[in-house]
PDB file of C-alpha atoms in Angstrom:
ATOM      1  CA  MET A   2     116.090  87.486  87.502  1.00 49.00           C
ATOM      2  CA  SER A   3     118.692  87.868  90.219  1.00 60.00           C
ATOM      3  CA  THR A   4     120.290  84.884  91.854  1.00 63.00           C
ATOM      4  CA  ASN A   5     119.436  86.376  95.203  1.00 91.00           C
ATOM      5  CA  LEU A   6     115.731  86.400  94.418  1.00 94.00           C
ATOM      6  CA  GLU A   7     115.861  82.741  93.462  1.00 95.00           C
ATOM      7  CA  GLN A   8     117.885  81.862  96.552  1.00 96.00           C
ATOM      8  CA  VAL A   9     115.623  83.691  98.967  1.00 96.00           C
ATOM      9  CA  ALA A  10     112.507  82.197  97.404  1.00 97.00           C
ATOM     10  CA  ALA A  11     113.988  78.693  97.431  1.00 97.00           C
ATOM     11  CA  MET A  12     115.024  79.001 101.082  1.00 97.00           C
ATOM     12  CA  PHE A  13     111.625  80.340 102.043  1.00 98.00           C
ATOM     13  CA  VAL A  14     109.744  77.589 100.215  1.00 98.00           C
ATOM     14  CA  GLN A  15     111.895  74.850 101.704  1.00 98.00           C
ATOM     15  CA  TYR A  16     111.542  76.261 105.219  1.00 97.00           C
ATOM     16  CA  TYR A  17     107.817  76.831 104.861  1.00 98.00           C
ATOM     17  CA  TYR A  18     106.876  73.296 103.825  1.00 98.00           C
ATOM     18  CA  ASN A  19     109.320  71.587 106.160  1.00 98.00           C
ATOM     19  CA  GLN A  20     107.821  73.540 109.034  1.00 98.00           C
ATOM     20  CA  PHE A  21     104.260  73.010 107.792  1.00 97.00           C
ATOM     21  CA  ASP A  22     104.756  69.257 107.578  1.00 97.00           C
ATOM     22  CA  ALA A  23     106.447  69.095 111.002  1.00 96.00           C
ATOM     23  CA  ASP A  24     104.264  71.550 112.954  1.00 96.00           C
ATOM     24  CA  PRO A  25     102.144  74.315 111.378  1.00 96.00           C
ATOM     25  CA  ALA A  26     102.185  76.267 114.659  1.00 96.00           C
ATOM     26  CA  GLY A  27     105.845  77.006 113.948  1.00 97.00           C
ATOM     27  CA  LEU A  28     104.804  79.072 110.925  1.00 98.00           C
ATOM     28  CA  ALA A  29     103.480  81.796 113.256  1.00 98.00           C
ATOM     29  CA  THR A  30     106.772  83.693 112.949  1.00 96.00           C
ATOM     30  CA  LEU A  31     106.209  84.076 109.195  1.00 97.00           C
ATOM     31  CA  TYR A  32     102.910  85.983 109.403  1.00 98.00           C
ATOM     32  CA  ARG A  33     102.047  89.476 110.671  1.00 98.00           C
ATOM     33  CA  GLU A  34      98.788  91.176 111.651  1.00 97.00           C
ATOM     34  CA  GLY A  35      98.283  92.388 108.077  1.00 97.00           C
ATOM     35  CA  SER A  36      98.989  88.985 106.561  1.00 98.00           C
ATOM     36  CA  MET A  37      96.288  87.028 104.838  1.00 98.00           C
ATOM     37  CA  LEU A  38      95.739  83.365 104.085  1.00 98.00           C
ATOM     38  CA  THR A  39      93.152  82.160 101.602  1.00 98.00           C
ATOM     39  CA  PHE A  40      92.832  78.418 101.926  1.00 97.00           C
ATOM     40  CA  GLU A  41      90.469  76.771  99.466  1.00 95.00           C
ATOM     41  CA  SER A  42      88.599  80.090  99.127  1.00 89.00           C
ATOM     42  CA  SER A  43      88.189  80.767 102.870  1.00 96.00           C
ATOM     43  CA  SER A  44      90.135  83.801 104.047  1.00 97.00           C
ATOM     44  CA  PHE A  45      91.894  84.510 107.337  1.00 98.00           C
ATOM     45  CA  LYS A  46      93.684  87.680 108.403  1.00 98.00           C
ATOM     46  CA  GLY A  47      96.394  88.068 111.020  1.00 98.00           C
ATOM     47  CA  THR A  48      98.837  85.603 112.534  1.00 98.00           C
ATOM     48  CA  GLN A  49      96.452  84.022 115.015  1.00 98.00           C
ATOM     49  CA  SER A  50      93.618  83.393 112.535  1.00 98.00           C
ATOM     50  CA  VAL A  51      96.040  82.017 109.959  1.00 98.00           C
ATOM     51  CA  ILE A  52      97.704  79.616 112.367  1.00 98.00           C
ATOM     52  CA  GLU A  53      94.390  78.492 113.871  1.00 97.00           C
ATOM     53  CA  LYS A  54      93.224  77.639 110.372  1.00 97.00           C
ATOM     54  CA  LEU A  55      96.390  75.731 109.521  1.00 96.00           C
ATOM     55  CA  GLN A  56      96.210  73.804 112.793  1.00 94.00           C
ATOM     56  CA  SER A  57      92.555  72.940 112.265  1.00 95.00           C
ATOM     57  CA  LEU A  58      93.083  71.167 108.952  1.00 94.00           C
ATOM     58  CA  PRO A  59      91.625  67.671 109.156  1.00 90.00           C
ATOM     59  CA  PHE A  60      94.627  65.413 108.889  1.00 89.00           C
ATOM     60  CA  GLN A  61      97.194  63.911 111.213  1.00 90.00           C
ATOM     61  CA  GLN A  62     100.087  63.867 108.799  1.00 94.00           C
ATOM     62  CA  ILE A  63     100.870  65.860 105.708  1.00 95.00           C
ATOM     63  CA  LYS A  64     103.752  65.864 103.273  1.00 96.00           C
ATOM     64  CA  HIS A  65     104.239  68.585 100.651  1.00 97.00           C
ATOM     65  CA  GLN A  66     106.374  67.862  97.623  1.00 96.00           C
ATOM     66  CA  VAL A  67     107.296  70.954  95.639  1.00 97.00           C
ATOM     67  CA  ALA A  68     107.326  70.449  91.861  1.00 97.00           C
ATOM     68  CA  THR A  69     107.951  74.020  90.647  1.00 97.00           C
ATOM     69  CA  MET A  70     108.729  77.368  92.215  1.00 97.00           C
ATOM     70  CA  ASP A  71     108.711  80.560  90.161  1.00 98.00           C
ATOM     71  CA  PRO A  72     109.663  83.810  91.901  1.00 98.00           C
ATOM     72  CA  GLN A  73     109.430  87.349  90.559  1.00 98.00           C
ATOM     73  CA  PRO A  74     110.390  90.712  92.040  1.00 98.00           C
ATOM     74  CA  GLY A  75     107.419  92.422  93.707  1.00 98.00           C
ATOM     75  CA  VAL A  76     106.347  96.057  93.627  1.00 98.00           C
ATOM     76  CA  ALA A  77     108.894  97.381  96.129  1.00 96.00           C
ATOM     77  CA  PRO A  78     112.604  96.641  96.634  1.00 93.00           C
ATOM     78  CA  ASP A  79     113.254  93.063  97.696  1.00 94.00           C
ATOM     79  CA  HIS A  80     109.584  92.125  97.707  1.00 98.00           C
ATOM     80  CA  ILE A  81     109.035  88.690  96.159  1.00 98.00           C
ATOM     81  CA  LEU A  82     106.018  87.035  94.585  1.00 98.00           C
ATOM     82  CA  VAL A  83     106.389  83.287  94.190  1.00 98.00           C
ATOM     83  CA  LEU A  84     104.052  80.718  92.673  1.00 98.00           C
ATOM     84  CA  VAL A  85     104.583  77.169  93.896  1.00 98.00           C
ATOM     85  CA  THR A  86     103.033  74.058  92.401  1.00 98.00           C
ATOM     86  CA  GLY A  87     103.359  70.634  93.905  1.00 97.00           C
ATOM     87  CA  GLN A  88     101.682  67.635  95.352  1.00 96.00           C
ATOM     88  CA  LEU A  89     100.639  66.694  98.833  1.00 95.00           C
ATOM     89  CA  LEU A  90      99.935  63.471 100.596  1.00 95.00           C
ATOM     90  CA  VAL A  91      97.788  63.343 103.710  1.00 93.00           C
ATOM     91  CA  ASP A  92      97.640  60.544 106.255  1.00 90.00           C
ATOM     92  CA  GLU A  93      97.394  57.079 104.704  1.00 88.00           C
ATOM     93  CA  GLU A  94      96.215  58.350 101.324  1.00 88.00           C
ATOM     94  CA  GLN A  95      98.306  56.895  98.513  1.00 87.00           C
ATOM     95  CA  ARG A  96      97.203  59.260  95.760  1.00 92.00           C
ATOM     96  CA  PRO A  97      98.797  62.691  95.942  1.00 95.00           C
ATOM     97  CA  MET A  98      96.730  65.837  95.349  1.00 95.00           C
ATOM     98  CA  SER A  99      98.052  68.636  93.162  1.00 97.00           C
ATOM     99  CA  TYR A 100      98.112  72.150  94.557  1.00 97.00           C
ATOM    100  CA  ALA A 101      99.127  75.670  93.670  1.00 98.00           C
ATOM    101  CA  GLN A 102     100.145  78.266  96.242  1.00 98.00           C
ATOM    102  CA  SER A 103     101.023  81.894  95.693  1.00 98.00           C
ATOM    103  CA  PHE A 104     103.016  83.842  98.294  1.00 98.00           C
ATOM    104  CA  TYR A 105     103.918  87.513  98.449  1.00 98.00           C
ATOM    105  CA  LEU A 106     106.940  88.021 100.697  1.00 98.00           C
ATOM    106  CA  VAL A 107     108.003  91.294 102.310  1.00 98.00           C
ATOM    107  CA  PRO A 108     111.452  91.922 103.814  1.00 97.00           C
ATOM    108  CA  GLU A 109     111.945  93.434 107.231  1.00 95.00           C
ATOM    109  CA  ASN A 110     115.039  94.340 109.159  1.00 92.00           C
ATOM    110  CA  VAL A 111     115.386  92.334 112.365  1.00 89.00           C
ATOM    111  CA  ASN A 112     118.487  93.273 114.376  1.00 91.00           C
ATOM    112  CA  GLY A 113     120.370  94.211 111.229  1.00 93.00           C
ATOM    113  CA  GLN A 114     119.344  91.052 109.368  1.00 91.00           C
ATOM    114  CA  THR A 115     116.853  90.930 106.528  1.00 91.00           C
ATOM    115  CA  GLN A 116     114.030  88.531 107.207  1.00 93.00           C
ATOM    116  CA  TYR A 117     110.902  87.918 105.149  1.00 97.00           C
ATOM    117  CA  TYR A 118     107.326  87.613 106.239  1.00 98.00           C
ATOM    118  CA  VAL A 119     104.304  86.388 104.280  1.00 98.00           C
ATOM    119  CA  HIS A 120     101.952  89.219 103.325  1.00 98.00           C
ATOM    120  CA  ASN A 121      99.806  87.087 100.996  1.00 98.00           C
ATOM    121  CA  ASP A 122      99.259  83.334 100.963  1.00 98.00           C
ATOM    122  CA  VAL A 123      96.711  81.783  98.615  1.00 98.00           C
ATOM    123  CA  PHE A 124      96.396  77.999  98.554  1.00 98.00           C
ATOM    124  CA  LYS A 125      94.313  75.955  96.127  1.00 97.00           C
ATOM    125  CA  LEU A 126      94.018  72.289  95.319  1.00 96.00           C
ATOM    126  CA  VAL A 127      94.079  71.812  91.551  1.00 96.00           C
ATOM    127  CA  TYR A 128      91.945  69.076  90.068  1.00 88.00           C
ATOM    128  CA  GLY A 129      93.024  67.476  86.803  1.00 75.00           C
TER     129      GLY A 129
ATOM    130  CA  MET B   9      87.456  90.885 101.883  1.00 50.00           C
ATOM    131  CA  SER B  10      85.767  93.850 100.262  1.00 60.00           C
ATOM    132  CA  THR B  11      83.208  93.410  97.545  1.00 63.00           C
ATOM    133  CA  ASN B  12      85.142  95.869  95.442  1.00 91.00           C
ATOM    134  CA  LEU B  13      88.257  93.710  95.553  1.00 94.00           C
ATOM    135  CA  GLU B  14      86.267  90.705  94.382  1.00 95.00           C
ATOM    136  CA  GLN B  15      84.558  92.711  91.656  1.00 96.00           C
ATOM    137  CA  VAL B  16      87.744  94.223  90.298  1.00 96.00           C
ATOM    138  CA  ALA B  17      89.511  90.860  90.319  1.00 98.00           C
ATOM    139  CA  ALA B  18      86.572  89.140  88.632  1.00 97.00           C
ATOM    140  CA  MET B  19      86.367  91.806  85.948  1.00 97.00           C
ATOM    141  CA  PHE B  20      90.099  91.644  85.341  1.00 98.00           C
ATOM    142  CA  VAL B  21      90.152  87.850  85.095  1.00 98.00           C
ATOM    143  CA  GLN B  22      87.213  87.759  82.703  1.00 98.00           C
ATOM    144  CA  TYR B  23      88.715  90.479  80.510  1.00 97.00           C
ATOM    145  CA  TYR B  24      92.178  88.913  80.538  1.00 98.00           C
ATOM    146  CA  TYR B  25      91.146  85.457  79.358  1.00 98.00           C
ATOM    147  CA  ASN B  26      88.565  86.680  76.862  1.00 98.00           C
ATOM    148  CA  GLN B  27      91.237  88.880  75.313  1.00 98.00           C
ATOM    149  CA  PHE B  28      93.884  86.143  75.499  1.00 97.00           C
ATOM    150  CA  ASP B  29      91.633  83.653  73.758  1.00 97.00           C
ATOM    151  CA  ALA B  30      90.614  86.192  71.089  1.00 96.00           C
ATOM    152  CA  ASP B  31      93.971  87.908  70.458  1.00 96.00           C
ATOM    153  CA  PRO B  32      96.882  87.977  72.933  1.00 96.00           C
ATOM    154  CA  ALA B  33      98.263  91.130  71.277  1.00 96.00           C
ATOM    155  CA  GLY B  34      95.330  92.993  72.812  1.00 97.00           C
ATOM    156  CA  LEU B  35      96.748  92.303  76.278  1.00 98.00           C
ATOM    157  CA  ALA B  36      99.531  94.830  75.626  1.00 98.00           C
ATOM    158  CA  THR B  37      97.541  97.552  77.378  1.00 96.00           C
ATOM    159  CA  LEU B  38      97.634  95.529  80.619  1.00 97.00           C
ATOM    160  CA  TYR B  39     101.442  95.416  80.982  1.00 98.00           C
ATOM    161  CA  ARG B  40     104.039  98.122  81.666  1.00 98.00           C
ATOM    162  CA  GLU B  41     107.817  98.297  81.284  1.00 97.00           C
ATOM    163  CA  GLY B  42     108.304  96.969  84.828  1.00 97.00           C
ATOM    164  CA  SER B  43     105.833  94.115  84.358  1.00 98.00           C
ATOM    165  CA  MET B  44     106.998  90.545  84.334  1.00 98.00           C
ATOM    166  CA  LEU B  45     105.617  87.332  82.902  1.00 98.00           C
ATOM    167  CA  THR B  46     106.921  83.932  83.922  1.00 98.00           C
ATOM    168  CA  PHE B  47     105.479  81.344  81.579  1.00 97.00           C
ATOM    169  CA  GLU B  48     106.375  77.748  82.362  1.00 95.00           C
ATOM    170  CA  SER B  49     109.521  78.994  84.169  1.00 89.00           C
ATOM    171  CA  SER B  50     110.766  81.289  81.370  1.00 96.00           C
ATOM    172  CA  SER B  51     110.693  84.958  82.317  1.00 97.00           C
ATOM    173  CA  PHE B  52     109.983  88.060  80.237  1.00 98.00           C
ATOM    174  CA  LYS B  53     110.083  91.689  81.329  1.00 98.00           C
ATOM    175  CA  GLY B  54     108.327  94.658  79.767  1.00 98.00           C
ATOM    176  CA  THR B  55     105.269  94.911  77.567  1.00 98.00           C
ATOM    177  CA  GLN B  56     106.970  94.027  74.300  1.00 98.00           C
ATOM    178  CA  SER B  57     108.745  90.897  75.591  1.00 98.00           C
ATOM    179  CA  VAL B  58     105.608  89.698  77.346  1.00 98.00           C
ATOM    180  CA  ILE B  59     103.381  90.114  74.309  1.00 98.00           C
ATOM    181  CA  GLU B  60     105.955  88.578  71.959  1.00 97.00           C
ATOM    182  CA  LYS B  61     106.045  85.528  74.226  1.00 97.00           C
ATOM    183  CA  LEU B  62     102.266  85.246  74.366  1.00 96.00           C
ATOM    184  CA  GLN B  63     101.997  85.583  70.602  1.00 94.00           C
ATOM    185  CA  SER B  64     104.691  82.948  70.024  1.00 95.00           C
ATOM    186  CA  LEU B  65     102.872  80.196  71.906  1.00 93.00           C
ATOM    187  CA  PRO B  66     102.521  77.176  69.643  1.00 90.00           C
ATOM    188  CA  PHE B  67      98.816  76.892  69.094  1.00 89.00           C
ATOM    189  CA  GLN B  68      96.235  78.286  66.739  1.00 90.00           C
ATOM    190  CA  GLN B  69      93.336  78.324  69.145  1.00 94.00           C
ATOM    191  CA  ILE B  70      93.124  78.430  72.901  1.00 95.00           C
ATOM    192  CA  LYS B  71      90.254  78.491  75.359  1.00 96.00           C
ATOM    193  CA  HIS B  72      90.740  79.209  79.067  1.00 97.00           C
ATOM    194  CA  GLN B  73      88.094  78.069  81.515  1.00 96.00           C
ATOM    195  CA  VAL B  74      88.450  79.602  84.957  1.00 97.00           C
ATOM    196  CA  ALA B  75      87.621  77.237  87.826  1.00 97.00           C
ATOM    197  CA  THR B  76      88.580  79.362  90.843  1.00 97.00           C
ATOM    198  CA  MET B  77      89.719  82.907  91.456  1.00 97.00           C
ATOM    199  CA  ASP B  78      90.953  84.015  94.880  1.00 98.00           C
ATOM    200  CA  PRO B  79      91.921  87.671  95.317  1.00 98.00           C
ATOM    201  CA  GLN B  80      93.593  89.311  98.309  1.00 98.00           C
ATOM    202  CA  PRO B  81      94.578  92.908  99.034  1.00 98.00           C
ATOM    203  CA  GLY B  82      98.223  93.564  98.148  1.00 98.00           C
ATOM    204  CA  VAL B  83     100.868  95.563 100.006  1.00 98.00           C
ATOM    205  CA  ALA B  84      99.650  99.032  99.023  1.00 96.00           C
ATOM    206  CA  PRO B  85      96.168 100.549  98.774  1.00 93.00           C
ATOM    207  CA  ASP B  86      94.054  98.939  96.056  1.00 94.00           C
ATOM    208  CA  HIS B  87      96.794  96.558  94.959  1.00 98.00           C
ATOM    209  CA  ILE B  88      95.414  93.062  94.328  1.00 98.00           C
ATOM    210  CA  LEU B  89      97.011  89.633  94.292  1.00 98.00           C
ATOM    211  CA  VAL B  90      94.855  86.990  92.656  1.00 98.00           C
ATOM    212  CA  LEU B  91      95.433  83.277  92.188  1.00 98.00           C
ATOM    213  CA  VAL B  92      93.475  81.715  89.343  1.00 98.00           C
ATOM    214  CA  THR B  93      93.128  78.011  88.666  1.00 98.00           C
ATOM    215  CA  GLY B  94      91.452  76.591  85.625  1.00 97.00           C
ATOM    216  CA  GLN B  95      91.703  74.479  82.560  1.00 96.00           C
ATOM    217  CA  LEU B  96      92.690  75.204  79.020  1.00 95.00           C
ATOM    218  CA  LEU B  97      92.045  73.580  75.717  1.00 95.00           C
ATOM    219  CA  VAL B  98      94.302  74.142  72.726  1.00 93.00           C
ATOM    220  CA  ASP B  99      93.499  73.514  69.087  1.00 90.00           C
ATOM    221  CA  GLU B 100      91.852  70.139  68.476  1.00 88.00           C
ATOM    222  CA  GLU B 101      92.977  68.636  71.787  1.00 88.00           C
ATOM    223  CA  GLN B 102      90.039  67.080  73.629  1.00 87.00           C
ATOM    224  CA  ARG B 103      91.670  66.735  77.043  1.00 92.00           C
ATOM    225  CA  PRO B 104      91.966  69.992  78.970  1.00 95.00           C
ATOM    226  CA  MET B 105      95.167  70.869  80.847  1.00 95.00           C
ATOM    227  CA  SER B 106      95.014  72.282  84.371  1.00 97.00           C
ATOM    228  CA  TYR B 107      96.812  75.516  85.112  1.00 97.00           C
ATOM    229  CA  ALA B 108      97.470  77.968  87.905  1.00 98.00           C
ATOM    230  CA  GLN B 109      98.202  81.641  87.316  1.00 98.00           C
ATOM    231  CA  SER B 110      99.078  84.286  89.854  1.00 98.00           C
ATOM    232  CA  PHE B 111      98.652  87.980  89.051  1.00 98.00           C
ATOM    233  CA  TYR B 112      99.632  91.051  91.022  1.00 98.00           C
ATOM    234  CA  LEU B 113      97.592  94.056  89.896  1.00 98.00           C
ATOM    235  CA  VAL B 114      98.468  97.716  90.477  1.00 98.00           C
ATOM    236  CA  PRO B 115      95.996 100.578  90.083  1.00 97.00           C
ATOM    237  CA  GLU B 116      96.803 103.707  88.145  1.00 95.00           C
ATOM    238  CA  ASN B 117      94.841 106.844  87.510  1.00 92.00           C
ATOM    239  CA  VAL B 118      94.061 107.345  83.828  1.00 89.00           C
ATOM    240  CA  ASN B 119      92.118 110.545  83.127  1.00 92.00           C
ATOM    241  CA  GLY B 120      90.468 110.377  86.529  1.00 93.00           C
ATOM    242  CA  GLN B 121      89.576 106.692  86.198  1.00 91.00           C
ATOM    243  CA  THR B 122      91.248 103.898  88.117  1.00 91.00           C
ATOM    244  CA  GLN B 123      92.671 101.256  85.827  1.00 93.00           C
ATOM    245  CA  TYR B 124      94.778  98.255  86.727  1.00 97.00           C
ATOM    246  CA  TYR B 125      97.910  96.938  85.133  1.00 98.00           C
ATOM    247  CA  VAL B 126      99.651  93.602  85.655  1.00 98.00           C
ATOM    248  CA  HIS B 127     102.892  93.939  87.607  1.00 98.00           C
ATOM    249  CA  ASN B 128     103.389  90.190  88.061  1.00 98.00           C
ATOM    250  CA  ASP B 129     102.080  87.297  85.989  1.00 98.00           C
ATOM    251  CA  VAL B 130     103.206  83.740  86.721  1.00 98.00           C
ATOM    252  CA  PHE B 131     101.674  80.924  84.694  1.00 98.00           C
ATOM    253  CA  LYS B 132     102.161  77.206  85.282  1.00 97.00           C
ATOM    254  CA  LEU B 133     100.554  74.090  83.948  1.00 96.00           C
ATOM    255  CA  VAL B 134      99.705  71.744  86.816  1.00 96.00           C
ATOM    256  CA  TYR B 135     100.038  68.034  86.258  1.00 88.00           C
ATOM    257  CA  GLY B 136      97.857  65.673  88.260  1.00 75.00           C
TER     258      GLY B 136
END
C-alpha cells in the first residue's frame, strides 16, 4: 500500500465531505458524464443527475463524520477504490446514522496536474 | 442499470457468502495474484495471502446475511463495482454485527465462458 494512495484517498475523502456538508452543488467538479451515484439503491448517471439528487436530499443541514477509510489500488494505474464508513447527523437529530460509501476514483491530467474524478459512488445507510 | 449487471452481481454475492460460510478456502478461485483484500484495515495481496487471512479468522462458524447489494458498471466493459451491506453471526453469538463490503469484479474469458474474479475486496464492520 503506497503512501501516495493513502494520501490521495485521505485528501479526497476530506474534501468530499467538507464540500458535501457545506454545499453539495460544489461537488459537481468531481463527477463526469460517465459517473454514477447509487444513493440508497436509486441510481443516477452523469454530473447533472448526481448533483440534482444530492441537492434534493430532504435535510437542511448535514454533518458527515468519517470513522474509517480503506483505499486500494484500482484496475489501472493510479485508480483508487476506497470504502468509507462513518456516521452522519442531519438537522436537529441527535442520534447519528451509520453509513458506508464506496468510491472508485480515476485520475486525469488537468493542465499538467493530476486530478481525480469519481467514476463510482455507492452510498448506503447501515442499520445495526 | 442493465439486468445483466444486477444478475451477475447477485450471483456473485450469493456464491461468495455461501462459499465463505461453508469453507473460505473455496474462495481461492475468485482471487488472482493482483487481487487485494482489506479486512478491518489490514491488507493482503494475492490469492494465497487473501485465503490465509480468511482462514485465520478467529471463529468456528460464520453466517453472512446480505441486506443490500448495489452494483454499478466499472471503468471497463463488464467490470462491476458492488457495495454489499449485511449482518453476520459468528459461533454462538446471538447479536449480529453489521458490515459493509465493497467488491470490484473483473471478467475473464475461461474456455469461451465469461467468469469474474475479485480485483478489490474491502471489508469493514460497521458500528451503530
